[in-house]
mmCIF file of C-alpha atoms in Angstrom:
data_model
loop_
_atom_site.group_PDB
_atom_site.id
_atom_site.type_symbol
_atom_site.label_atom_id
_atom_site.label_comp_id
_atom_site.label_asym_id
_atom_site.label_seq_id
_atom_site.Cartn_x
_atom_site.Cartn_y
_atom_site.Cartn_z
ATOM 1 C CA MET B 1 -104.875 33.106 -138.635
ATOM 2 C CA SER B 2 -105.675 36.594 -137.303
ATOM 3 C CA ARG B 3 -109.099 37.603 -135.921
ATOM 4 C CA GLU B 4 -109.803 39.861 -138.792
ATOM 5 C CA VAL B 5 -109.346 36.942 -141.253
ATOM 6 C CA TRP B 6 -111.272 34.426 -139.058
ATOM 7 C CA GLN B 7 -114.168 36.955 -138.773
ATOM 8 C CA ARG B 8 -114.353 37.326 -142.426
ATOM 9 C CA VAL B 9 -114.190 33.631 -143.034
ATOM 10 C CA LEU B 10 -116.994 32.922 -140.555
ATOM 11 C CA SER B 11 -119.240 35.610 -141.913
ATOM 12 C CA GLU B 12 -118.982 34.158 -145.330
ATOM 13 C CA VAL B 13 -119.607 30.701 -144.595
ATOM 14 C CA ARG B 14 -121.830 30.515 -141.577
ATOM 15 C CA THR B 15 -125.024 30.310 -143.687
ATOM 16 C CA THR B 16 -123.789 27.839 -146.348
ATOM 17 C CA ALA B 17 -121.098 25.636 -145.150
ATOM 18 C CA PHE B 18 -121.428 22.499 -143.228
ATOM 19 C CA THR B 19 -118.122 21.790 -141.914
ATOM 20 C CA ILE B 20 -114.932 23.754 -140.838
ATOM 21 C CA GLN B 21 -111.594 21.830 -140.542
ATOM 22 C CA PHE B 22 -109.109 23.925 -138.309
ATOM 23 C CA TYR B 23 -105.744 22.847 -139.834
ATOM 24 C CA PHE B 24 -103.732 23.077 -142.991
ATOM 25 C CA GLN B 25 -100.007 22.454 -143.083
ATOM 26 C CA GLY B 26 -99.408 23.287 -139.694
ATOM 27 C CA GLU B 27 -100.179 22.666 -135.930
ATOM 28 C CA PRO B 28 -103.574 24.222 -134.954
ATOM 29 C CA LEU B 29 -102.914 23.992 -131.361
ATOM 30 C CA LEU B 30 -100.414 26.890 -131.535
ATOM 31 C CA ASN B 31 -103.129 29.299 -132.164
ATOM 32 C CA LYS B 32 -104.188 30.230 -128.702
ATOM 33 C CA ASP B 33 -107.549 31.684 -130.168
ATOM 34 C CA LEU B 34 -108.379 28.109 -131.341
ATOM 35 C CA PRO B 35 -110.941 27.293 -128.599
ATOM 36 C CA LEU B 36 -112.643 30.834 -129.230
ATOM 37 C CA MET B 37 -112.727 29.996 -133.095
ATOM 38 C CA ILE B 38 -114.232 26.701 -132.436
ATOM 39 C CA ALA B 39 -116.888 28.243 -130.034
ATOM 40 C CA GLU B 40 -118.030 30.860 -132.479
ATOM 41 C CA ALA B 41 -118.223 28.197 -135.320
ATOM 42 C CA HIS B 42 -120.160 25.919 -133.040
ATOM 43 C CA GLU B 43 -122.540 28.778 -132.237
ATOM 44 C CA ALA B 44 -123.121 29.266 -135.909
ATOM 45 C CA GLY B 45 -124.240 25.440 -136.143
ATOM 46 C CA LEU B 46 -121.088 24.366 -138.067
ATOM 47 C CA TYR B 47 -119.595 20.946 -137.598
ATOM 48 C CA THR B 48 -115.886 21.416 -136.501
ATOM 49 C CA ILE B 49 -112.706 19.278 -136.767
ATOM 50 C CA VAL B 50 -109.300 19.649 -135.472
ATOM 51 C CA SER B 51 -106.188 17.512 -136.382
ATOM 52 C CA THR B 52 -103.150 17.618 -134.236
ATOM 53 C CA ASN B 53 -99.774 15.926 -133.397
ATOM 54 C CA ALA B 54 -100.744 16.670 -129.761
ATOM 55 C CA MET B 55 -97.308 17.953 -128.998
ATOM 56 C CA ALA B 56 -98.797 21.340 -127.672
ATOM 57 C CA MET B 57 -101.770 19.698 -125.904
ATOM 58 C CA THR B 58 -102.294 20.159 -122.111
ATOM 59 C CA LEU B 59 -104.972 19.385 -119.812
ATOM 60 C CA GLU B 60 -106.245 22.738 -119.987
ATOM 61 C CA CYS B 61 -106.201 22.922 -123.662
ATOM 62 C CA ALA B 62 -108.149 19.640 -123.944
ATOM 63 C CA GLU B 63 -110.713 21.045 -121.430
ATOM 64 C CA ALA B 64 -110.985 24.243 -123.613
ATOM 65 C CA LEU B 65 -111.414 22.415 -127.041
ATOM 66 C CA VAL B 66 -114.121 20.107 -125.803
ATOM 67 C CA GLY B 67 -115.790 22.825 -123.869
ATOM 68 C CA ALA B 68 -115.897 24.959 -126.999
ATOM 69 C CA GLY B 69 -118.116 22.422 -128.641
ATOM 70 C CA LEU B 70 -115.541 20.777 -130.987
ATOM 71 C CA ASN B 71 -117.204 17.769 -132.891
ATOM 72 C CA ARG B 72 -114.094 15.806 -133.728
ATOM 73 C CA ILE B 73 -110.381 15.834 -133.055
ATOM 74 C CA ILE B 74 -107.769 13.856 -134.970
ATOM 75 C CA VAL B 75 -104.744 12.929 -132.846
ATOM 76 C CA SER B 76 -101.698 11.414 -135.037
ATOM 77 C CA MET B 77 -99.898 8.849 -133.319
ATOM 78 C CA ASP B 78 -97.925 6.623 -135.762
ATOM 79 C CA GLY B 79 -97.065 3.712 -133.536
ATOM 80 C CA LEU B 80 -97.758 2.121 -130.140
ATOM 81 C CA THR B 81 -94.152 2.251 -129.046
ATOM 82 C CA GLU B 82 -91.476 5.191 -128.926
ATOM 83 C CA THR B 83 -89.349 3.117 -131.355
ATOM 84 C CA SER B 84 -92.207 2.730 -134.060
ATOM 85 C CA TYR B 85 -93.409 6.259 -133.548
ATOM 86 C CA SER B 86 -90.302 8.085 -133.756
ATOM 87 C CA ALA B 87 -89.271 6.413 -136.921
ATOM 88 C CA TYR B 88 -91.583 9.131 -138.683
ATOM 89 C CA ARG B 89 -92.376 11.548 -135.989
ATOM 90 C CA ILE B 90 -88.901 12.629 -135.459
ATOM 91 C CA GLY B 91 -88.557 14.851 -132.211
ATOM 92 C CA GLY B 92 -92.262 13.770 -131.028
ATOM 93 C CA ASP B 93 -93.025 12.122 -127.818
ATOM 94 C CA ILE B 94 -95.524 9.215 -127.839
ATOM 95 C CA ARG B 95 -96.163 9.578 -124.031
ATOM 96 C CA GLN B 96 -97.442 13.199 -124.952
ATOM 97 C CA CYS B 97 -99.688 11.604 -127.467
ATOM 98 C CA LYS B 98 -101.106 9.136 -125.056
ATOM 99 C CA ASP B 99 -101.573 11.800 -122.431
ATOM 100 C CA ALA B 100 -103.338 13.929 -124.821
ATOM 101 C CA LEU B 101 -105.813 11.174 -125.593
ATOM 102 C CA ARG B 102 -106.353 10.539 -121.947
ATOM 103 C CA TRP B 103 -106.827 14.322 -121.155
ATOM 104 C CA LEU B 104 -109.401 14.590 -124.098
ATOM 105 C CA LEU B 105 -111.256 11.533 -122.805
ATOM 106 C CA GLU B 106 -111.388 13.086 -119.306
ATOM 107 C CA ALA B 107 -112.734 16.404 -120.439
ATOM 108 C CA LYS B 108 -115.263 14.514 -122.759
ATOM 109 C CA GLU B 109 -116.614 12.589 -119.699
ATOM 110 C CA ARG B 110 -116.532 15.544 -117.467
ATOM 111 C CA LEU B 111 -118.404 17.873 -119.773
ATOM 112 C CA HIS B 112 -120.751 15.160 -120.976
ATOM 113 C CA SER B 113 -119.650 15.941 -124.672
ATOM 114 C CA ARG B 114 -120.358 14.054 -127.654
ATOM 115 C CA ILE B 115 -116.901 14.971 -129.376
ATOM 116 C CA THR B 116 -115.528 12.136 -131.430
ATOM 117 C CA ILE B 117 -111.807 11.453 -130.584
ATOM 118 C CA GLU B 118 -110.059 9.777 -133.665
ATOM 119 C CA LEU B 119 -106.529 8.125 -133.216
ATOM 120 C CA GLN B 120 -104.932 8.237 -136.823
ATOM 121 C CA CYS B 121 -101.888 6.085 -137.735
ATOM 122 C CA LEU B 122 -99.822 6.184 -140.887
ATOM 123 C CA ARG B 123 -99.245 2.755 -142.283
ATOM 124 C CA LEU B 124 -95.563 2.402 -142.300
ATOM 125 C CA ARG B 125 -93.123 -0.465 -142.421
ATOM 126 C CA THR B 126 -91.901 0.629 -138.954
ATOM 127 C CA ASN B 127 -95.443 0.079 -137.486
ATOM 128 C CA GLU B 128 -97.014 -2.612 -139.544
ATOM 129 C CA HIS B 129 -96.344 -5.348 -136.809
ATOM 130 C CA GLU B 130 -98.448 -3.179 -134.538
ATOM 131 C CA TRP B 131 -101.609 -2.578 -136.705
ATOM 132 C CA THR B 132 -103.564 -5.453 -134.955
ATOM 133 C CA ALA B 133 -102.681 -4.301 -131.550
ATOM 134 C CA LEU B 134 -103.796 -0.741 -132.500
ATOM 135 C CA LYS B 135 -107.162 -2.141 -133.658
ATOM 136 C CA GLN B 136 -107.411 -3.927 -130.389
ATOM 137 C CA GLN B 137 -106.215 -1.129 -127.995
ATOM 138 C CA TYR B 138 -107.200 2.169 -129.331
ATOM 139 C CA LYS B 139 -110.379 2.450 -127.234
ATOM 140 C CA THR B 140 -108.380 1.717 -124.138
ATOM 141 C CA LEU B 141 -105.868 4.742 -125.174
ATOM 142 C CA GLY B 142 -109.132 6.941 -125.163
ATOM 143 C CA ALA B 143 -110.080 7.008 -128.693
ATOM 144 C CA ASP B 144 -113.587 6.440 -130.097
ATOM 145 C CA ARG B 145 -112.396 5.298 -133.619
ATOM 146 C CA LEU B 146 -109.097 4.598 -135.298
ATOM 147 C CA THR B 147 -108.020 5.335 -138.819
ATOM 148 C CA LEU B 148 -105.088 3.725 -140.479
ATOM 149 C CA LYS B 149 -103.909 5.986 -143.253
ATOM 150 C CA THR B 150 -101.452 5.306 -146.352
ATOM 151 C CA ALA B 151 -98.520 7.834 -146.144
ATOM 152 C CA GLN B 152 -97.325 10.372 -148.606
ATOM 153 C CA LEU B 153 -93.518 9.883 -149.072
ATOM 154 C CA TYR B 154 -91.025 11.789 -150.831
ATOM 155 C CA ASP B 155 -88.041 10.277 -152.706
ATOM 156 C CA TYR B 156 -89.928 7.062 -153.360
ATOM 157 C CA ARG B 157 -88.654 6.263 -156.867
ATOM 158 C CA ASP B 158 -86.067 3.754 -155.591
ATOM 159 C CA GLY B 159 -88.242 2.511 -152.801
ATOM 160 C CA HIS B 160 -88.388 4.015 -149.346
ATOM 161 C CA PRO B 161 -87.593 2.550 -145.858
ATOM 162 C CA LEU B 162 -90.966 3.505 -144.532
ATOM 163 C CA MET B 163 -92.945 1.822 -147.265
ATOM 164 C CA PRO B 164 -95.314 -1.032 -145.908
ATOM 165 C CA THR B 165 -93.969 -4.521 -147.052
ATOM 166 C CA ASN B 166 -97.352 -5.151 -148.405
ATOM 167 C CA PRO B 167 -97.887 -2.880 -151.394
ATOM 168 C CA ARG B 168 -101.691 -3.046 -150.757
ATOM 169 C CA TYR B 169 -101.030 -0.400 -148.033
ATOM 170 C CA SER B 170 -98.708 1.840 -150.058
ATOM 171 C CA ARG B 171 -99.581 4.835 -152.417
ATOM 172 C CA TYR B 172 -96.662 3.634 -154.703
ATOM 173 C CA VAL B 173 -96.409 0.541 -156.730
ATOM 174 C CA LYS B 174 -93.318 -1.083 -158.367
ATOM 175 C CA ALA B 175 -93.403 -0.802 -162.107
ATOM 176 C CA GLU B 176 -91.612 -2.877 -164.842
ATOM 177 C CA ASP B 177 -88.774 -0.534 -164.897
ATOM 178 C CA GLY B 178 -87.969 -1.523 -161.307
ATOM 179 C CA ARG B 179 -88.914 1.921 -159.851
ATOM 180 C CA TYR B 180 -91.768 2.914 -157.855
ATOM 181 C CA HIS B 181 -94.757 5.137 -159.218
ATOM 182 C CA ARG B 182 -97.798 6.666 -157.806
ATOM 183 C CA ARG B 183 -100.936 4.502 -158.061
ATOM 184 C CA SER B 184 -103.265 5.725 -160.879
ATOM 185 C CA LEU B 185 -106.082 7.957 -159.538
ATOM 186 C CA ARG B 186 -109.515 8.553 -161.117
ATOM 187 C CA ARG B 187 -109.834 11.956 -162.739
ATOM 188 C CA GLY B 188 -112.096 14.488 -161.292
ATOM 189 C CA CYS B 189 -112.669 15.143 -157.623
ATOM 190 C CA MET B 190 -115.785 16.372 -155.614
ATOM 191 C CA ARG B 191 -113.518 18.256 -153.106
ATOM 192 C CA VAL B 192 -113.016 21.176 -155.600
ATOM 193 C CA TRP B 193 -116.709 21.487 -156.043
ATOM 194 C CA SER B 194 -117.727 21.022 -152.325
ATOM 195 C CA GLY B 195 -115.045 23.056 -150.494
ATOM 196 C CA CYS B 196 -111.963 25.014 -150.484
ATOM 197 C CA VAL B 197 -109.015 25.986 -148.062
ATOM 198 C CA VAL B 198 -108.574 29.570 -146.602
ATOM 199 C CA THR B 199 -105.001 30.164 -145.538
ATOM 200 C CA THR B 200 -103.931 32.147 -142.455
ATOM 201 C CA THR B 201 -103.308 35.290 -144.710
ATOM 202 C CA GLY B 202 -106.843 34.780 -146.427
ATOM 203 C CA GLU B 203 -105.688 33.041 -149.753
ATOM 204 C CA VAL B 204 -108.391 30.873 -151.078
ATOM 205 C CA LEU B 205 -107.136 27.479 -152.554
ATOM 206 C CA PRO B 206 -108.764 24.620 -154.294
ATOM 207 C CA CYS B 207 -107.850 22.009 -151.512
ATOM 208 C CA CYS B 208 -105.197 21.085 -148.841
ATOM 209 C CA TYR B 209 -102.870 19.625 -151.439
ATOM 210 C CA ASP B 210 -101.979 22.976 -152.763
ATOM 211 C CA LYS B 211 -99.255 23.459 -150.234
ATOM 212 C CA ALA B 212 -97.352 26.071 -152.305
ATOM 213 C CA HIS B 213 -100.468 28.159 -153.035
ATOM 214 C CA ALA B 214 -99.817 27.474 -156.725
ATOM 215 C CA TYR B 215 -103.501 27.650 -157.768
ATOM 216 C CA ALA B 216 -104.940 30.328 -155.544
ATOM 217 C CA TYR B 217 -108.261 31.782 -156.392
ATOM 218 C CA GLY B 218 -107.721 35.160 -154.827
ATOM 219 C CA ASN B 219 -107.889 36.497 -151.131
ATOM 220 C CA ILE B 220 -110.923 36.566 -149.031
ATOM 221 C CA MET B 221 -109.980 40.033 -147.806
ATOM 222 C CA ASN B 222 -110.340 41.553 -151.253
ATOM 223 C CA ALA B 223 -113.334 39.691 -152.430
ATOM 224 C CA HIS B 224 -116.243 37.651 -151.231
ATOM 225 C CA LEU B 225 -115.603 34.070 -150.942
ATOM 226 C CA ARG B 226 -118.680 33.188 -153.192
ATOM 227 C CA GLU B 227 -117.103 35.285 -155.904
ATOM 228 C CA LEU B 228 -113.838 33.472 -155.512
ATOM 229 C CA PHE B 229 -115.280 29.908 -155.321
ATOM 230 C CA CYS B 230 -117.136 30.666 -158.623
ATOM 231 C CA SER B 231 -114.499 32.659 -160.132
ATOM 232 C CA THR B 232 -112.813 32.166 -163.595
ATOM 233 C CA GLU B 233 -109.542 30.758 -161.964
ATOM 234 C CA ALA B 234 -111.774 28.268 -159.839
ATOM 235 C CA ASN B 235 -113.651 27.039 -162.673
ATOM 236 C CA ALA B 236 -110.513 26.863 -165.044
ATOM 237 C CA PHE B 237 -108.828 24.732 -162.322
ATOM 238 C CA ARG B 238 -111.833 22.307 -161.967
ATOM 239 C CA ARG B 239 -112.053 21.801 -165.788
ATOM 240 C CA ARG B 240 -108.373 21.031 -165.723
ATOM 241 C CA ALA B 241 -108.920 18.655 -162.901
ATOM 242 C CA LEU B 242 -111.355 16.830 -165.145
ATOM 243 C CA ARG B 243 -109.229 16.607 -168.140
ATOM 244 C CA GLU B 244 -105.916 15.904 -166.604
ATOM 245 C CA ALA B 245 -104.418 15.609 -163.090
ATOM 246 C CA PRO B 246 -102.573 18.859 -161.996
ATOM 247 C CA THR B 247 -99.518 18.459 -160.072
ATOM 248 C CA ILE B 248 -101.298 18.802 -156.748
ATOM 249 C CA CYS B 249 -103.808 16.039 -157.739
ATOM 250 C CA GLN B 250 -101.118 13.509 -158.659
ATOM 251 C CA GLU B 251 -99.944 13.507 -154.686
ATOM 252 C CA CYS B 252 -103.535 13.176 -153.663
ATOM 253 C CA TRP B 253 -104.877 9.805 -152.358
ATOM 254 C CA LYS B 254 -108.507 10.738 -151.736
#
Protein backbone atom coordinates (compact mmCIF):
# COMPACT_ATOMS: atom_id res chain seq x y z
CA MET A 1 0.00 0.00 0.00
CA SER A 2 1.40 3.37 -1.01
CA ARG A 3 1.76 6.25 1.42
CA GLU A 4 -0.93 8.13 -0.52
CA VAL A 5 -3.53 5.39 -0.10
CA TRP A 6 -2.55 4.81 3.53
CA GLN A 7 -2.81 8.47 4.47
CA ARG A 8 -6.26 8.62 2.88
CA VAL A 9 -7.36 5.53 4.83
CA LEU A 10 -6.04 6.86 8.13
CA SER A 11 -7.63 10.28 7.67
CA GLU A 12 -10.97 8.64 6.91
CA VAL A 13 -11.08 6.20 9.85
CA ARG A 14 -9.10 7.81 12.67
CA THR A 15 -12.18 9.33 14.39
CA THR A 16 -14.60 6.43 13.92
CA ALA A 17 -12.74 3.11 13.78
CA PHE A 18 -11.59 0.99 16.72
CA THR A 19 -9.21 -1.44 15.01
CA ILE A 20 -7.00 -1.67 11.94
CA GLN A 21 -5.83 -5.08 10.75
CA PHE A 22 -2.69 -4.68 8.64
CA TYR A 23 -3.10 -7.80 6.50
CA PHE A 24 -5.18 -9.10 3.59
CA GLN A 25 -4.19 -11.96 1.25
CA GLY A 26 -0.49 -11.20 1.45
CA GLU A 27 2.50 -10.91 3.73
CA PRO A 28 2.46 -7.53 5.55
CA LEU A 29 6.11 -7.62 6.60
CA LEU A 30 7.10 -7.14 2.95
CA ASN A 31 5.92 -3.53 3.29
CA LYS A 32 8.92 -1.68 4.70
CA ASP A 33 6.63 1.19 5.78
CA LEU A 34 4.63 -1.10 8.07
CA PRO A 35 6.20 0.07 11.38
CA LEU A 36 5.57 3.71 10.40
CA MET A 37 1.95 2.91 9.47
CA ILE A 38 1.44 1.15 12.79
CA ALA A 39 2.98 4.07 14.69
CA GLU A 40 0.67 6.53 12.96
CA ALA A 41 -2.39 4.39 13.67
CA HIS A 42 -1.26 3.97 17.28
CA GLU A 43 -0.86 7.72 17.64
CA ALA A 44 -4.44 8.10 16.37
CA GLY A 45 -5.64 5.83 19.18
CA LEU A 46 -6.42 2.80 17.03
CA TYR A 47 -5.91 -0.82 18.09
CA THR A 48 -3.52 -2.47 15.60
CA ILE A 49 -3.12 -6.11 14.52
CA VAL A 50 -0.67 -7.82 12.18
CA SER A 51 -0.82 -11.44 10.99
CA THR A 52 2.32 -12.92 9.47
CA ASN A 53 3.97 -16.16 8.39
CA ALA A 54 7.15 -14.66 9.93
CA MET A 55 9.42 -15.60 7.02
CA ALA A 56 10.44 -11.94 6.59
CA MET A 57 10.87 -11.33 10.33
CA THR A 58 14.24 -10.21 11.68
CA LEU A 59 15.38 -9.08 15.09
CA GLU A 60 15.34 -5.48 13.85
CA CYS A 61 11.86 -5.90 12.38
CA ALA A 62 10.53 -7.30 15.65
CA GLU A 63 12.00 -4.36 17.52
CA ALA A 64 10.47 -1.88 15.05
CA LEU A 65 6.99 -3.44 15.21
CA VAL A 66 6.90 -3.56 19.00
CA GLY A 67 8.41 -0.11 19.28
CA ALA A 68 5.76 1.29 16.93
CA GLY A 69 3.07 0.41 19.48
CA LEU A 70 1.61 -2.67 17.77
CA ASN A 71 -1.12 -4.14 19.97
CA ARG A 72 -1.27 -7.70 18.67
CA ILE A 73 0.71 -9.89 16.29
CA ILE A 74 -0.38 -13.30 15.00
CA VAL A 75 2.38 -15.69 13.95
CA SER A 76 1.21 -18.64 11.83
CA MET A 77 3.03 -21.86 12.73
CA ASP A 78 1.09 -24.96 11.73
CA GLY A 79 2.97 -27.59 13.68
CA LEU A 80 5.71 -28.15 16.24
CA THR A 81 8.10 -30.03 14.00
CA GLU A 82 9.48 -29.34 10.52
CA THR A 83 7.60 -32.39 9.17
CA SER A 84 4.17 -31.34 10.41
CA TYR A 85 4.76 -27.65 9.66
CA SER A 86 5.96 -28.12 6.07
CA ALA A 87 3.01 -30.33 5.13
CA TYR A 88 0.99 -27.12 4.73
CA ARG A 89 3.59 -24.32 4.79
CA ILE A 90 5.48 -25.51 1.74
CA GLY A 91 8.77 -23.64 1.46
CA GLY A 92 8.49 -22.27 4.98
CA ASP A 93 10.96 -22.75 7.83
CA ILE A 94 9.72 -23.61 11.30
CA ARG A 95 13.00 -22.48 12.83
CA GLN A 96 12.36 -19.01 11.43
CA CYS A 97 8.91 -19.01 13.09
CA LYS A 98 10.37 -19.98 16.43
CA ASP A 99 13.09 -17.34 16.11
CA ALA A 100 10.43 -14.73 15.29
CA LEU A 101 8.46 -15.59 18.42
CA ARG A 102 11.64 -15.30 20.49
CA TRP A 103 12.62 -11.96 18.92
CA LEU A 104 9.15 -10.56 19.54
CA LEU A 105 9.22 -11.67 23.18
CA GLU A 106 12.67 -10.15 23.69
CA ALA A 107 11.52 -6.85 22.18
CA LYS A 108 8.35 -6.91 24.29
CA GLU A 109 10.34 -7.34 27.48
CA ARG A 110 13.07 -4.87 26.53
CA LEU A 111 10.59 -2.14 25.56
CA HIS A 112 8.13 -2.94 28.37
CA SER A 113 5.40 -3.36 25.77
CA ARG A 114 1.92 -4.79 26.35
CA ILE A 115 1.74 -6.32 22.88
CA THR A 116 -0.10 -9.66 22.63
CA ILE A 117 1.94 -12.31 20.79
CA GLU A 118 -0.42 -14.94 19.40
CA LEU A 119 0.66 -18.26 17.92
CA GLN A 120 -1.90 -19.52 15.38
CA CYS A 121 -2.03 -23.12 14.19
CA LEU A 122 -4.40 -24.59 11.61
CA ARG A 123 -6.03 -27.86 12.67
CA LEU A 124 -4.68 -30.37 10.14
CA ARG A 125 -4.35 -34.14 10.04
CA THR A 126 -0.59 -33.69 9.82
CA ASN A 127 -0.36 -31.85 13.15
CA GLU A 128 -3.33 -33.18 15.14
CA HIS A 129 -1.01 -35.37 17.22
CA GLU A 130 0.71 -32.16 18.39
CA TRP A 131 -2.31 -30.13 19.54
CA THR A 132 -1.93 -31.13 23.18
CA ALA A 133 1.78 -30.38 23.16
CA LEU A 134 1.12 -27.00 21.53
CA LYS A 135 -1.28 -26.12 24.34
CA GLN A 136 1.43 -27.02 26.85
CA GLN A 137 4.37 -25.35 25.09
CA TYR A 138 3.14 -22.18 23.36
CA LYS A 139 4.18 -19.93 26.26
CA THR A 140 7.69 -21.37 26.33
CA LEU A 141 7.93 -20.52 22.62
CA GLY A 142 7.27 -16.86 23.45
CA ALA A 143 3.55 -16.54 22.75
CA ASP A 144 0.95 -15.10 25.11
CA ARG A 145 -1.92 -17.02 23.58
CA LEU A 146 -2.61 -19.92 21.22
CA THR A 147 -5.35 -20.13 18.59
CA LEU A 148 -6.17 -23.45 16.94
CA LYS A 149 -8.11 -22.65 13.78
CA THR A 150 -10.00 -24.78 11.26
CA ALA A 151 -8.50 -24.78 7.76
CA GLN A 152 -10.02 -23.69 4.47
CA LEU A 153 -9.20 -26.39 1.93
CA TYR A 154 -9.63 -26.64 -1.81
CA ASP A 155 -10.67 -29.74 -3.79
CA TYR A 156 -12.29 -31.16 -0.67
CA ARG A 157 -15.30 -32.90 -2.29
CA ASP A 158 -13.69 -36.33 -2.26
CA GLY A 159 -11.84 -35.73 0.95
CA HIS A 160 -8.45 -34.11 1.48
CA PRO A 161 -5.23 -35.48 3.03
CA LEU A 162 -5.04 -32.46 5.35
CA MET A 163 -8.55 -32.91 6.83
CA PRO A 164 -8.41 -33.76 10.56
CA THR A 165 -9.56 -37.29 11.41
CA ASN A 166 -12.10 -35.86 13.87
CA PRO A 167 -14.79 -34.08 11.78
CA ARG A 168 -15.48 -31.76 14.71
CA TYR A 169 -12.36 -29.81 13.76
CA SER A 170 -13.11 -29.58 10.02
CA ARG A 171 -15.14 -27.05 8.03
CA TYR A 172 -16.40 -29.93 5.89
CA VAL A 173 -18.70 -32.83 6.64
CA LYS A 174 -19.32 -36.07 4.75
CA ALA A 175 -22.85 -36.28 3.37
CA GLU A 176 -25.03 -39.24 2.41
CA ASP A 177 -23.77 -39.05 -1.16
CA GLY A 178 -20.31 -39.93 0.15
CA ARG A 179 -18.85 -36.54 -0.75
CA TYR A 180 -17.78 -33.72 1.54
CA HIS A 181 -19.73 -30.48 1.82
CA ARG A 182 -19.19 -27.22 3.71
CA ARG A 183 -20.93 -27.10 7.05
CA SER A 184 -24.11 -25.03 7.08
CA LEU A 185 -23.64 -21.46 8.28
CA ARG A 186 -26.12 -19.01 9.72
CA ARG A 187 -27.30 -16.29 7.40
CA GLY A 188 -26.21 -12.77 8.04
CA CYS A 189 -22.92 -11.47 9.35
CA MET A 190 -22.00 -8.55 11.60
CA ARG A 191 -18.70 -8.07 9.77
CA VAL A 192 -20.28 -6.39 6.75
CA TRP A 193 -21.94 -3.86 9.06
CA SER A 194 -19.00 -3.30 11.42
CA GLY A 195 -16.05 -3.09 9.05
CA CYS A 196 -14.58 -3.46 5.58
CA VAL A 197 -11.34 -4.12 3.73
CA VAL A 198 -9.33 -1.49 1.88
CA THR A 199 -6.95 -3.07 -0.65
CA THR A 200 -3.47 -1.83 -1.49
CA THR A 201 -4.91 0.11 -4.44
CA GLY A 202 -7.77 1.62 -2.41
CA GLU A 203 -10.65 -0.66 -3.38
CA VAL A 204 -13.21 -1.06 -0.59
CA LEU A 205 -14.46 -4.63 -0.11
CA PRO A 206 -17.11 -6.10 2.22
CA CYS A 207 -14.66 -8.43 4.00
CA CYS A 208 -11.46 -10.46 3.73
CA TYR A 209 -13.21 -13.34 1.91
CA ASP A 210 -13.73 -11.18 -1.17
CA LYS A 211 -10.34 -12.29 -2.46
CA ALA A 212 -11.18 -11.60 -6.12
CA HIS A 213 -12.66 -8.13 -5.40
CA ALA A 214 -15.99 -9.33 -6.79
CA TYR A 215 -18.16 -7.15 -4.53
CA ALA A 216 -16.15 -3.91 -4.38
CA TYR A 217 -18.06 -0.85 -3.17
CA GLY A 218 -15.74 1.56 -4.99
CA ASN A 219 -12.32 3.12 -4.44
CA ILE A 220 -11.35 5.27 -1.47
CA MET A 221 -9.25 7.46 -3.74
CA ASN A 222 -12.37 8.51 -5.63
CA ALA A 223 -14.90 8.86 -2.78
CA HIS A 224 -15.05 9.14 1.00
CA LEU A 225 -15.08 5.86 2.88
CA ARG A 226 -18.30 6.82 4.68
CA GLU A 227 -20.01 7.29 1.31
CA LEU A 228 -18.78 3.93 0.04
CA PHE A 229 -19.65 2.12 3.27
CA CYS A 230 -23.23 3.42 3.08
CA SER A 231 -23.51 3.20 -0.72
CA THR A 232 -26.14 1.45 -2.81
CA GLU A 233 -23.61 -1.28 -3.63
CA ALA A 234 -22.77 -1.86 0.03
CA ASN A 235 -26.36 -2.01 1.19
CA ALA A 236 -27.32 -4.29 -1.71
CA PHE A 237 -24.59 -6.72 -0.67
CA ARG A 238 -25.76 -6.66 2.96
CA ARG A 239 -29.35 -7.39 1.96
CA ARG A 240 -28.16 -10.26 -0.19
CA ALA A 241 -26.08 -11.62 2.68
CA LEU A 242 -29.23 -11.71 4.84
CA ARG A 243 -31.36 -13.46 2.22
CA GLU A 244 -28.80 -15.87 0.84
CA ALA A 245 -25.14 -16.66 1.22
CA PRO A 246 -23.09 -15.06 -1.58
CA THR A 247 -20.19 -17.11 -2.89
CA ILE A 248 -17.66 -15.48 -0.59
CA CYS A 249 -19.88 -16.13 2.45
CA GLN A 250 -20.02 -19.82 1.62
CA GLU A 251 -16.27 -20.03 2.23
CA CYS A 252 -16.43 -18.19 5.55
CA TRP A 253 -16.15 -19.86 8.92
CA LYS A 254 -16.76 -16.85 11.18
